[in-house]
Short mmCIF file of C-alpha atoms and ligand atoms in Angstrom, two decimals:
data_model
loop_
_atom_site.label_atom_id
_atom_site.label_comp_id
_atom_site.label_asym_id
_atom_site.label_seq_id
_atom_site.Cartn_x
_atom_site.Cartn_y
_atom_site.Cartn_z
CA UNK A 1 18.32 -6.63 -0.33
CA UNK A 2 18.16 -3.52 1.73
CA UNK A 3 17.33 -0.46 0.01
CA UNK A 4 18.87 1.95 2.94
CA UNK A 5 22.29 0.94 4.20
CA UNK A 6 25.24 2.76 6.15
CA UNK A 7 28.36 3.63 4.19
CA UNK A 8 31.07 5.43 6.33
CA UNK A 9 28.67 6.31 9.00
CA UNK A 10 26.09 7.93 6.61
CA UNK A 11 22.93 6.54 5.64
CA UNK A 12 22.45 5.95 1.87
CA UNK A 13 19.64 5.09 -0.58
CA UNK A 14 21.36 2.72 -2.84
CA UNK A 15 24.61 4.94 -3.65
CA UNK A 16 23.21 8.09 -2.84
CA UNK A 17 23.92 9.82 0.55
CA UNK A 18 20.59 10.96 2.25
CA UNK A 19 22.25 14.11 3.36
CA UNK A 20 23.04 15.21 -0.20
CA UNK A 21 19.23 14.58 -0.96
CA UNK A 22 18.26 16.62 2.08
CA UNK A 23 20.50 19.44 0.56
CA UNK A 24 18.97 19.33 -3.05
CA UNK A 25 15.45 18.98 -1.95
CA UNK A 26 15.05 19.99 1.36
CA UNK A 27 13.21 18.20 4.20
CA UNK A 28 10.82 16.38 4.76
CA UNK A 29 11.16 14.41 1.71
CA UNK A 30 10.02 10.70 0.92
CA UNK A 31 12.86 8.93 -0.62
CA UNK A 32 12.43 5.61 -2.49
CA UNK A 33 14.59 2.91 -4.01
CA UNK A 34 13.78 1.80 -7.32
CA UNK A 35 16.33 -1.40 -7.17
CA UNK A 36 14.15 -2.35 -4.03
CA UNK A 37 10.86 -2.04 -5.67
CA UNK A 38 12.03 -4.15 -8.43
CA UNK A 39 13.63 -6.93 -6.41
CA UNK A 40 10.41 -6.97 -4.24
CA UNK A 41 8.25 -7.68 -7.46
CA UNK A 42 10.70 -10.22 -8.99
CA UNK A 43 10.90 -12.03 -5.68
CA UNK A 44 7.20 -13.01 -5.62
CA UNK A 45 7.15 -13.36 -9.52
CA UNK A 46 9.97 -15.89 -9.26
CA UNK A 47 8.40 -17.61 -6.02
CA UNK A 48 5.63 -19.00 -8.40
CA UNK A 49 8.13 -20.74 -10.75
CA UNK A 50 5.91 -21.79 -13.85
CA UNK A 51 2.95 -21.89 -12.02
CA UNK A 52 0.20 -19.63 -13.98
CA UNK A 53 -0.06 -16.12 -12.02
CA UNK A 54 -0.42 -12.44 -12.08
CA UNK A 55 0.56 -10.09 -9.81
CA UNK A 56 -1.60 -6.77 -9.64
CA UNK A 57 0.20 -4.21 -7.65
CA UNK A 58 -2.21 -2.57 -4.93
CA UNK A 59 -1.93 0.89 -6.16
CA UNK A 60 -3.35 2.38 -3.03
CA UNK A 61 -0.23 1.51 -1.34
CA UNK A 62 1.99 4.14 -3.20
CA UNK A 63 0.54 5.70 -6.19
CA UNK A 64 3.19 8.11 -7.63
CA UNK A 65 3.23 7.44 -11.10
CA UNK A 66 7.25 6.89 -11.02
CA UNK A 67 6.50 3.78 -8.90
CA UNK A 68 3.73 2.65 -11.16
CA UNK A 69 5.72 3.15 -14.21
CA UNK A 70 8.95 1.23 -12.89
CA UNK A 71 6.35 -1.48 -12.06
CA UNK A 72 4.47 -1.44 -15.49
CA UNK A 73 8.09 -1.65 -16.88
CA UNK A 74 8.47 -5.13 -15.07
CA UNK A 75 4.89 -6.23 -16.62
CA UNK A 76 3.15 -5.88 -13.52
CA UNK A 77 -0.60 -5.62 -13.70
CA UNK A 78 -2.33 -3.13 -10.97
CA UNK A 79 -5.22 -3.44 -8.29
CA UNK A 80 -7.28 -0.26 -8.10
CA UNK A 81 -9.81 1.10 -5.83
CA UNK A 82 -11.03 4.38 -7.61
CA UNK A 83 -11.22 6.36 -10.87
CA UNK A 84 -8.28 8.48 -9.75
CA UNK A 85 -6.09 5.24 -9.45
CA UNK A 86 -7.03 4.34 -12.86
CA UNK A 87 -6.04 7.59 -14.33
CA UNK A 88 -2.97 7.37 -12.59
CA UNK A 89 -1.92 3.77 -14.08
CA UNK A 90 -3.02 4.76 -17.46
CA UNK A 91 -0.63 7.85 -17.31
CA UNK A 92 2.06 5.73 -16.03
CA UNK A 93 2.05 3.37 -18.84
CA UNK A 94 0.16 0.47 -17.01
CA UNK A 95 -1.68 -1.85 -19.43
CA UNK A 96 -5.44 -1.54 -18.99
CA UNK A 97 -6.24 -5.27 -19.41
CA UNK A 98 -4.01 -6.13 -16.47
CA UNK A 99 -6.02 -3.79 -14.26
CA UNK A 100 -8.14 -5.10 -11.70
CA UNK A 101 -11.07 -2.54 -10.13
CA UNK A 102 -11.66 -3.30 -6.43
CA UNK A 103 -13.55 -0.87 -3.92
CA UNK A 104 -17.11 -0.96 -2.41
CA UNK A 105 -18.54 2.18 -3.82
CA UNK A 106 -17.95 2.61 -7.44
CA UNK A 107 -20.06 4.97 -9.12
CA UNK A 108 -21.76 4.91 -12.35
CA UNK A 109 -18.87 7.40 -13.84
CA UNK A 110 -16.27 5.16 -12.36
CA UNK A 111 -17.95 1.90 -13.93
CA UNK A 112 -18.17 3.76 -17.25
CA UNK A 113 -14.33 5.18 -17.02
CA UNK A 114 -13.29 1.58 -16.28
CA UNK A 115 -15.33 -0.27 -19.18
CA UNK A 116 -14.20 2.39 -21.57
CA UNK A 117 -10.69 1.95 -20.49
CA UNK A 118 -10.77 -1.60 -20.94
CA UNK A 119 -9.95 -2.77 -17.46
CA UNK A 120 -9.04 -6.55 -17.17
CA UNK A 121 -11.72 -7.29 -14.45
CA UNK A 122 -14.03 -5.38 -12.00
CA UNK A 123 -14.07 -7.06 -8.68
CA UNK A 124 -17.88 -6.47 -7.16
CA UNK A 125 -18.50 -6.28 -3.77
CA UNK A 126 -22.37 -6.37 -3.80
CA UNK A 127 -25.32 -7.15 -5.67
CA UNK A 128 -26.36 -3.93 -5.99
CA UNK A 129 -23.04 -2.89 -7.64
CA UNK A 130 -23.40 -6.19 -9.93
CA UNK A 131 -26.76 -4.67 -11.18
CA UNK A 132 -25.25 -1.45 -11.61
CA UNK A 133 -22.45 -2.82 -13.55
CA UNK A 134 -24.41 -4.92 -15.90
CA UNK A 135 -26.74 -1.72 -16.65
CA UNK A 136 -23.90 0.61 -17.30
CA UNK A 137 -22.17 -2.23 -19.53
CA UNK A 138 -25.38 -2.75 -21.43
CA UNK A 139 -25.63 1.04 -22.15
CA UNK A 140 -22.21 1.19 -23.66
CA UNK A 141 -22.55 -1.91 -25.49
CA UNK A 142 -19.93 -3.83 -23.60
CA UNK A 143 -19.46 -7.02 -21.61
CA UNK A 144 -17.89 -6.49 -18.15
CA UNK A 145 -15.55 -9.35 -17.15
CA UNK A 146 -16.25 -9.82 -13.38
CA UNK A 147 -14.88 -11.48 -10.03
CA UNK A 148 -16.99 -11.55 -6.65
CA UNK A 149 -15.12 -10.60 -4.03
CA UNK A 150 -15.99 -13.16 -1.17
CA UNK A 151 -15.48 -12.73 2.42
CA UNK A 152 -13.84 -16.01 3.75
CA UNK A 153 -14.56 -15.00 7.56
CA UNK A 154 -10.92 -15.65 8.03
CA UNK A 155 -9.41 -13.75 10.96
CA UNK A 156 -5.86 -12.53 9.81
CA UNK A 157 -4.84 -11.55 13.35
CA UNK A 158 -3.56 -8.04 12.22
CA UNK A 159 -4.65 -4.43 13.38
CA UNK A 160 -8.40 -4.31 13.49
CA UNK A 161 -8.20 -1.13 10.95
CA UNK A 162 -6.42 -3.24 8.59
CA UNK A 163 -8.53 -6.45 8.86
CA UNK A 164 -11.08 -6.82 6.15
CA UNK A 165 -12.10 -10.20 5.59
CA UNK A 166 -14.04 -10.85 8.73
CA UNK A 167 -17.83 -11.35 8.34
CA UNK A 168 -18.27 -8.12 9.93
CA UNK A 169 -16.23 -6.23 7.54
CA UNK A 170 -17.91 -3.68 5.17
CA UNK A 171 -15.78 -5.72 2.45
CA UNK A 172 -17.12 -8.30 -0.16
CA UNK A 173 -19.95 -10.54 -0.12
CA UNK A 174 -20.34 -13.38 2.56
CA UNK A 175 -19.03 -16.52 1.01
CA UNK A 176 -22.13 -18.33 2.19
CA UNK A 177 -24.21 -15.89 -0.19
CA UNK A 178 -21.93 -15.84 -3.12
CA UNK A 179 -23.38 -18.93 -4.97
CA UNK A 180 -26.68 -17.04 -5.35
CA UNK A 181 -24.97 -13.81 -6.77
CA UNK A 182 -22.87 -15.68 -9.09
CA UNK A 183 -26.18 -17.58 -10.68
CA UNK A 184 -27.43 -13.76 -10.97
CA UNK A 185 -24.34 -12.60 -12.58
CA UNK A 186 -23.94 -15.67 -14.98
CA UNK A 187 -27.79 -14.89 -15.95
CA UNK A 188 -26.82 -11.38 -16.97
CA UNK A 189 -26.29 -10.52 -20.65
CA UNK A 190 -23.50 -8.04 -20.23
CA UNK A 191 -21.60 -9.62 -17.56
CA UNK A 192 -19.15 -12.36 -18.10
CA UNK A 193 -18.04 -14.37 -14.93
CA UNK A 194 -14.55 -14.58 -14.54
CA UNK A 195 -12.75 -14.92 -11.07
CA UNK A 196 -13.24 -15.31 -7.37
CA UNK A 197 -11.39 -12.80 -5.51
CA UNK A 198 -10.56 -12.02 -1.69
CA UNK A 199 -8.59 -9.95 0.41
CA UNK A 200 -8.61 -10.86 4.16
CA UNK A 201 -6.31 -7.88 5.36
CA UNK A 202 -3.37 -6.36 5.16
CA UNK A 203 0.43 -6.85 7.30
CA UNK A 204 -0.25 -10.45 7.82
CA UNK A 205 2.73 -12.20 9.38
CA UNK A 206 1.72 -15.82 9.23
CA UNK A 207 0.94 -17.95 6.34
CA UNK A 208 -2.16 -19.85 7.86
CA UNK A 209 -4.61 -17.07 7.09
CA UNK A 210 -3.63 -17.21 3.53
CA UNK A 211 -4.12 -20.87 2.88
CA UNK A 212 -7.19 -20.95 5.32
CA UNK A 213 -8.89 -18.30 3.07
CA UNK A 214 -7.95 -20.21 -0.02
CA UNK A 215 -9.31 -23.45 1.06
CA UNK A 216 -12.53 -21.46 1.68
CA UNK A 217 -12.31 -19.93 -1.94
CA UNK A 218 -11.83 -23.45 -3.27
CA UNK A 219 -14.97 -24.81 -1.37
CA UNK A 220 -16.75 -22.05 -3.31
CA UNK A 221 -15.27 -22.69 -6.53
CA UNK A 222 -16.28 -26.59 -6.43
CA UNK A 223 -19.73 -25.44 -5.40
CA UNK A 224 -19.97 -23.08 -8.36
CA UNK A 225 -18.83 -25.81 -10.66
CA UNK A 226 -21.58 -28.30 -9.45
CA UNK A 227 -24.09 -25.56 -10.78
CA UNK A 228 -22.34 -25.28 -14.00
CA UNK A 229 -20.44 -21.70 -13.21
CA UNK A 230 -16.76 -22.47 -14.16
CA UNK A 231 -14.23 -20.05 -12.57
CA UNK A 232 -11.12 -19.13 -14.48
CA UNK A 233 -9.10 -17.42 -11.80
CA UNK A 234 -8.68 -17.14 -8.19
CA UNK A 235 -7.72 -13.82 -6.87
CA UNK A 236 -6.21 -14.02 -3.31
CA UNK A 237 -5.63 -10.30 -2.56
CA UNK A 238 -2.76 -8.66 -1.05
CA UNK A 239 -1.65 -8.57 2.78
CA UNK A 240 1.68 -10.04 3.03
CA UNK A 241 3.44 -8.26 5.88
CA UNK A 242 6.72 -6.64 6.19
CA UNK A 243 9.21 -6.01 8.88
CA UNK A 244 8.67 -2.58 10.78
CA UNK A 245 10.44 -3.54 13.91
CA UNK A 246 10.89 -7.22 15.08
CA UNK A 247 8.06 -8.87 13.16
CA UNK A 248 9.06 -12.02 11.24
CA UNK A 249 6.52 -12.14 8.19
CA UNK A 250 6.90 -15.23 5.79
CA UNK A 251 9.25 -14.88 2.89
CA UNK A 252 7.70 -14.51 -0.59
CA UNK A 253 8.81 -18.12 -1.17
CA UNK A 254 6.90 -19.27 1.99
CA UNK A 255 3.85 -17.29 1.39
CA UNK A 256 3.48 -18.41 -2.28
CA UNK A 257 4.18 -21.98 -1.40
CA UNK A 258 1.75 -22.07 1.24
CA UNK A 259 -0.94 -21.19 -1.51
CA UNK A 260 0.50 -23.58 -4.01
CA UNK A 261 0.57 -26.30 -1.55
CA UNK A 262 -3.03 -25.82 -0.73
CA UNK A 263 -4.00 -25.48 -4.43
CA UNK A 264 -2.13 -28.97 -4.89
CA UNK A 265 -3.67 -30.90 -2.06
CA UNK A 266 -7.28 -29.72 -3.38
CA UNK A 267 -6.16 -30.79 -7.10
CA UNK A 268 -6.71 -27.16 -8.54
CA UNK A 269 -4.69 -25.79 -11.28
CA UNK A 270 -6.54 -22.57 -12.06
CA UNK A 271 -4.45 -19.30 -12.32
CA UNK A 272 -3.63 -17.37 -9.37
CA UNK A 273 -3.74 -13.53 -9.15
CA UNK A 274 -2.27 -11.62 -5.94
CA UNK A 275 -2.58 -8.14 -5.14
CA UNK A 276 0.56 -7.00 -3.22
CA UNK A 277 1.03 -3.54 -1.68
CA UNK A 278 2.93 -2.93 1.09
CA UNK A 279 5.19 -6.19 0.42
CA UNK A 280 6.57 -4.50 -2.68
CA UNK A 281 7.01 -1.01 -1.51
CA UNK A 282 7.04 -0.86 2.33
CA UNK A 283 10.53 -1.21 2.97
CA UNK A 284 11.70 0.65 -0.17
CA UNK A 285 11.06 4.10 1.37
CA UNK A 286 11.79 6.60 4.25
CA UNK A 287 10.68 9.80 5.23
CA UNK A 288 13.93 12.13 5.46
CA UNK A 289 13.28 14.71 8.27
CA UNK A 290 15.43 17.20 10.11
CA UNK A 291 15.35 17.98 13.75
CA UNK A 292 14.28 21.61 14.34
CA UNK A 293 14.50 21.77 18.21
CA UNK A 294 15.38 19.50 21.28
CA UNK A 295 13.29 20.36 24.44
CA UNK A 296 12.77 18.85 27.92
CA UNK A 297 9.46 19.31 29.86
CA UNK A 298 9.60 18.73 33.41
CA UNK A 299 6.08 18.00 35.68
CA UNK A 300 6.57 17.07 39.14
CA UNK A 301 9.35 14.18 38.90
CA UNK A 302 8.48 13.49 35.46
CA UNK A 303 10.65 14.60 32.45
CA UNK A 304 10.02 14.00 28.80
CA UNK A 305 12.55 14.82 25.91
CA UNK A 306 11.17 15.94 22.75
CA UNK A 307 12.61 15.73 19.46
CA UNK A 308 10.63 18.18 17.40
CA UNK A 309 11.31 17.53 13.63
CA UNK A 310 10.06 19.05 10.64
CA UNK A 311 7.77 16.32 9.37
CA UNK A 312 4.37 15.66 11.03
CA UNK A 313 1.14 13.34 11.35
CA UNK A 314 0.04 15.31 8.12
CA UNK A 315 2.98 13.75 6.18
CA UNK A 316 3.10 10.24 7.75
CA UNK A 317 -0.15 9.25 9.29
CA UNK A 318 0.28 5.59 10.16
CA UNK A 319 1.56 6.43 13.92
CA UNK A 320 -1.31 8.56 14.80
CA UNK A 321 -3.93 6.49 12.73
CA UNK A 322 -3.08 2.96 13.67
CA UNK A 323 -0.36 3.33 16.57
CA UNK A 324 1.95 1.82 13.85
CA UNK A 325 5.74 1.75 14.78
CA UNK A 326 8.39 3.11 12.38
CA UNK A 327 12.13 2.73 13.17
CA UNK A 328 13.56 6.15 13.53
CA UNK A 329 17.42 6.31 12.74
CA UNK A 330 19.82 9.13 12.84
CA UNK A 331 21.16 9.61 9.43
CA UNK A 332 24.73 10.77 10.04
CA UNK A 333 26.69 8.91 12.73
CA UNK A 334 29.42 11.42 12.28
CA UNK A 335 27.36 14.27 13.47
CA UNK A 336 28.56 16.05 16.53
CA UNK A 337 25.72 14.74 18.66
CA UNK A 338 26.17 10.79 17.24
CA UNK A 339 29.57 10.89 17.41
CA UNK A 340 29.72 12.13 21.12
CA UNK A 341 26.99 9.34 21.83
CA UNK A 342 24.74 12.15 23.51
CA UNK A 343 21.96 9.19 23.58
CA UNK A 344 18.67 10.17 25.06
CA UNK A 345 15.00 8.69 24.78
CA UNK A 346 13.03 11.11 23.08
CA UNK A 347 9.05 11.52 21.87
CA UNK A 348 9.88 12.27 18.42
CA UNK A 349 6.98 14.65 17.50
CA UNK A 350 6.02 16.95 14.60
CA UNK A 351 5.05 20.83 13.96
CA UNK A 352 1.21 19.85 13.79
CA UNK A 353 -0.98 21.19 16.57
CA UNK A 354 -2.59 18.08 17.69
CA UNK A 355 -0.93 15.67 20.53
CA UNK A 356 -1.37 12.93 18.40
CA UNK A 357 1.43 14.15 16.36
CA UNK A 358 3.95 11.74 17.67
CA UNK A 359 5.91 9.90 15.13
CA UNK A 360 7.73 7.47 17.61
CA UNK A 361 7.57 7.37 21.00
CA UNK A 362 10.65 6.64 23.83
CA UNK A 363 13.16 6.18 20.98
CA UNK A 364 16.94 6.09 21.99
CA UNK A 365 18.65 8.47 19.77
CA UNK A 366 21.77 10.36 19.89
CA UNK A 367 20.85 13.77 17.66
CA UNK A 368 21.38 17.41 18.02
CA UNK A 369 19.25 20.06 16.31
CA UNK A 370 19.54 20.43 12.85
CA UNK A 371 20.49 16.60 12.50
CA UNK A 372 18.64 14.50 9.97
CA UNK A 373 16.69 11.62 10.90
CA UNK A 374 15.17 8.60 8.52
CA UNK A 375 11.68 7.41 9.52
CA UNK A 376 12.02 3.85 8.06
CA UNK A 377 9.40 1.48 6.25
CA UNK A 378 7.66 4.62 4.90
CA UNK A 379 7.10 3.37 1.31
CA UNK A 380 3.80 2.16 1.68
CA UNK A 381 0.59 4.03 3.19
CA UNK A 382 2.66 6.94 3.92
CA UNK A 383 2.92 9.61 1.15
CA UNK A 384 -0.73 8.29 -0.12
CA UNK A 385 -2.13 9.44 3.32
CA UNK A 386 -0.67 12.88 3.55
CA UNK A 387 -2.79 15.99 3.82
CA UNK A 388 -2.28 19.51 3.85
CA UNK A 389 -3.76 19.77 7.38
CA UNK A 390 -2.63 22.87 9.31
CA UNK A 391 -1.59 24.36 5.76
CA UNK A 392 1.53 22.22 5.45
CA UNK A 393 2.39 21.93 1.59
CA UNK A 394 2.95 18.18 0.98
CA UNK A 395 6.25 16.93 0.85
CA UNK A 396 8.73 16.09 -2.05
CA UNK A 397 9.33 12.69 -3.09
CA UNK A 398 12.46 11.32 -4.84
CA UNK A 399 13.48 8.26 -6.38
CA UNK A 400 16.89 6.85 -6.16
CA UNK A 401 18.33 4.46 -9.24
CA UNK A 402 21.69 3.61 -8.63
CA UNK A 403 23.57 6.81 -8.26
CA UNK A 404 21.10 8.81 -9.81
CA UNK A 405 18.40 10.92 -8.21
CA UNK A 406 15.08 11.71 -9.51
CA UNK A 407 12.42 14.06 -8.20
CA UNK A 408 9.37 12.30 -8.83
CA UNK A 409 7.08 14.72 -7.07
CA UNK A 410 7.95 18.56 -6.56
CA UNK A 411 7.11 19.89 -3.03
CA UNK A 412 3.93 21.61 -2.97
CA UNK A 413 4.28 25.43 -3.21
CA UNK A 414 2.07 27.85 -1.10
CA UNK A 415 0.05 28.97 -4.33
CA UNK A 416 -1.02 25.27 -4.53
CA UNK A 417 -2.01 25.15 -1.07
CA UNK A 418 -4.91 27.58 -2.11
CA UNK A 419 -5.50 26.36 -5.49
CA UNK A 420 -8.93 26.21 -6.46
CA UNK A 421 -10.33 28.43 -3.48
CA UNK A 422 -11.76 31.75 -4.13
CA UNK A 423 -13.03 34.38 -1.55
CA UNK A 424 -16.73 35.80 -1.96
CA UNK A 425 -17.28 38.95 -4.06
CA UNK A 426 -17.20 41.86 -2.09
CA UNK A 427 -20.61 43.56 -0.76
C1 PLP B 501 -5.30 -2.78 0.38
C2 PLP B 501 -5.51 -3.83 -0.51
C3 PLP B 501 -4.58 -4.72 -1.25
C4 PLP B 501 -3.05 -4.41 -0.69
O1 PLP B 501 -2.88 -5.00 0.57
P1 PLP B 501 -1.40 -5.06 1.16
O2 PLP B 501 -1.51 -5.25 2.65
O3 PLP B 501 -0.74 -3.75 0.93
O4 PLP B 501 -0.69 -6.08 0.14
C5 PLP B 501 -4.96 -5.56 -2.18
N1 PLP B 501 -5.99 -5.94 -2.58
C6 PLP B 501 -7.25 -5.11 -2.04
C7 PLP B 501 -8.52 -5.15 -2.64
C8 PLP B 501 -7.01 -3.94 -1.18
O5 PLP B 501 -8.09 -3.30 -0.64
#
């Protein structure tokens, strides 16, 4: 399924033409497809067949409460990495018992909030954190259900900034040290050992890193069993890649089959949990933006064409943060420039006063000033990373559902830009 398709030369989100969204809500605006989000979630869910499994959507990919609510209605669980994400999931109607709390730096108050809310499991990333969770649970008179996030030292062959499972990463506990930490956890009065968790990285486009990681996790599960510690669930994290340009990521069926085959080979029938983020929402969204100006700079014999758009690196940071590629497409093939095929290669740049504010480089586009463009694959790690840098109000977010358009986050106002700030008293 495709969330965004051309109909009579005009790009639509489901049944809604993007120009009508620009007209109603202005630009830049993030536009998401509800049907696509549901389709992706169900794809993964169906791929497991009747094998016992849980899907914990990784909230950090896109944490708008409408997105969370759509997934909660499907029965999804959630993977969170902060107290703020816990608040969002609860506000969106998510089931606390289906929440897994990951993250390397959980504070005492984060842990209190999680235990008081009844989250399903805390994924622990260090011995110090285990001790803190036991002590908070003791104070609250509760038992904390936990998994250790282990580091299987598998190279996911992805961008170093989104690779998390190497021995040198800040995440998790080295798999060789895990037995000792499990024994400590098992001896603690207010800790209930539940699972093993790992998350090796993001935007992974082959299945072998997943099966390699699972093999190492199973080695650990067997070693733990020999020591009388019986694991109830394997949490294999997120990381399934999507197509931004020409990538050929595994299908959800191939991804799940790789895990189920490994389990079968090893004779393991434990329930499995996964934590997909990007796969569910990445291609469910575009950033809709308008071309403000075209200009050409010439230096010696070098000529550069710029398309200056109204969205910048503060709205979509991935290109400047990770050199990430997002396809950029003219929304209306019937516009004057598009229909006369005024094709040029452009540096597509934003308004922010930074040379890094490039959304796409050397892009062939037939566009004129005033035309709309869609920056594609902008449903994951996009709005969530937006900032107010250069005092730019954050964009609106819209979710399309069939032929209905819902504003799910209003564009920030000037007043909101300075909310909470104050000047000094006069001298
Ligand atoms: C980021 C993250 C995920 C989601 O990763 P995707 O690549 O978006 O699927 C899952 N689990 C944990 C612990 C994470 O930090």
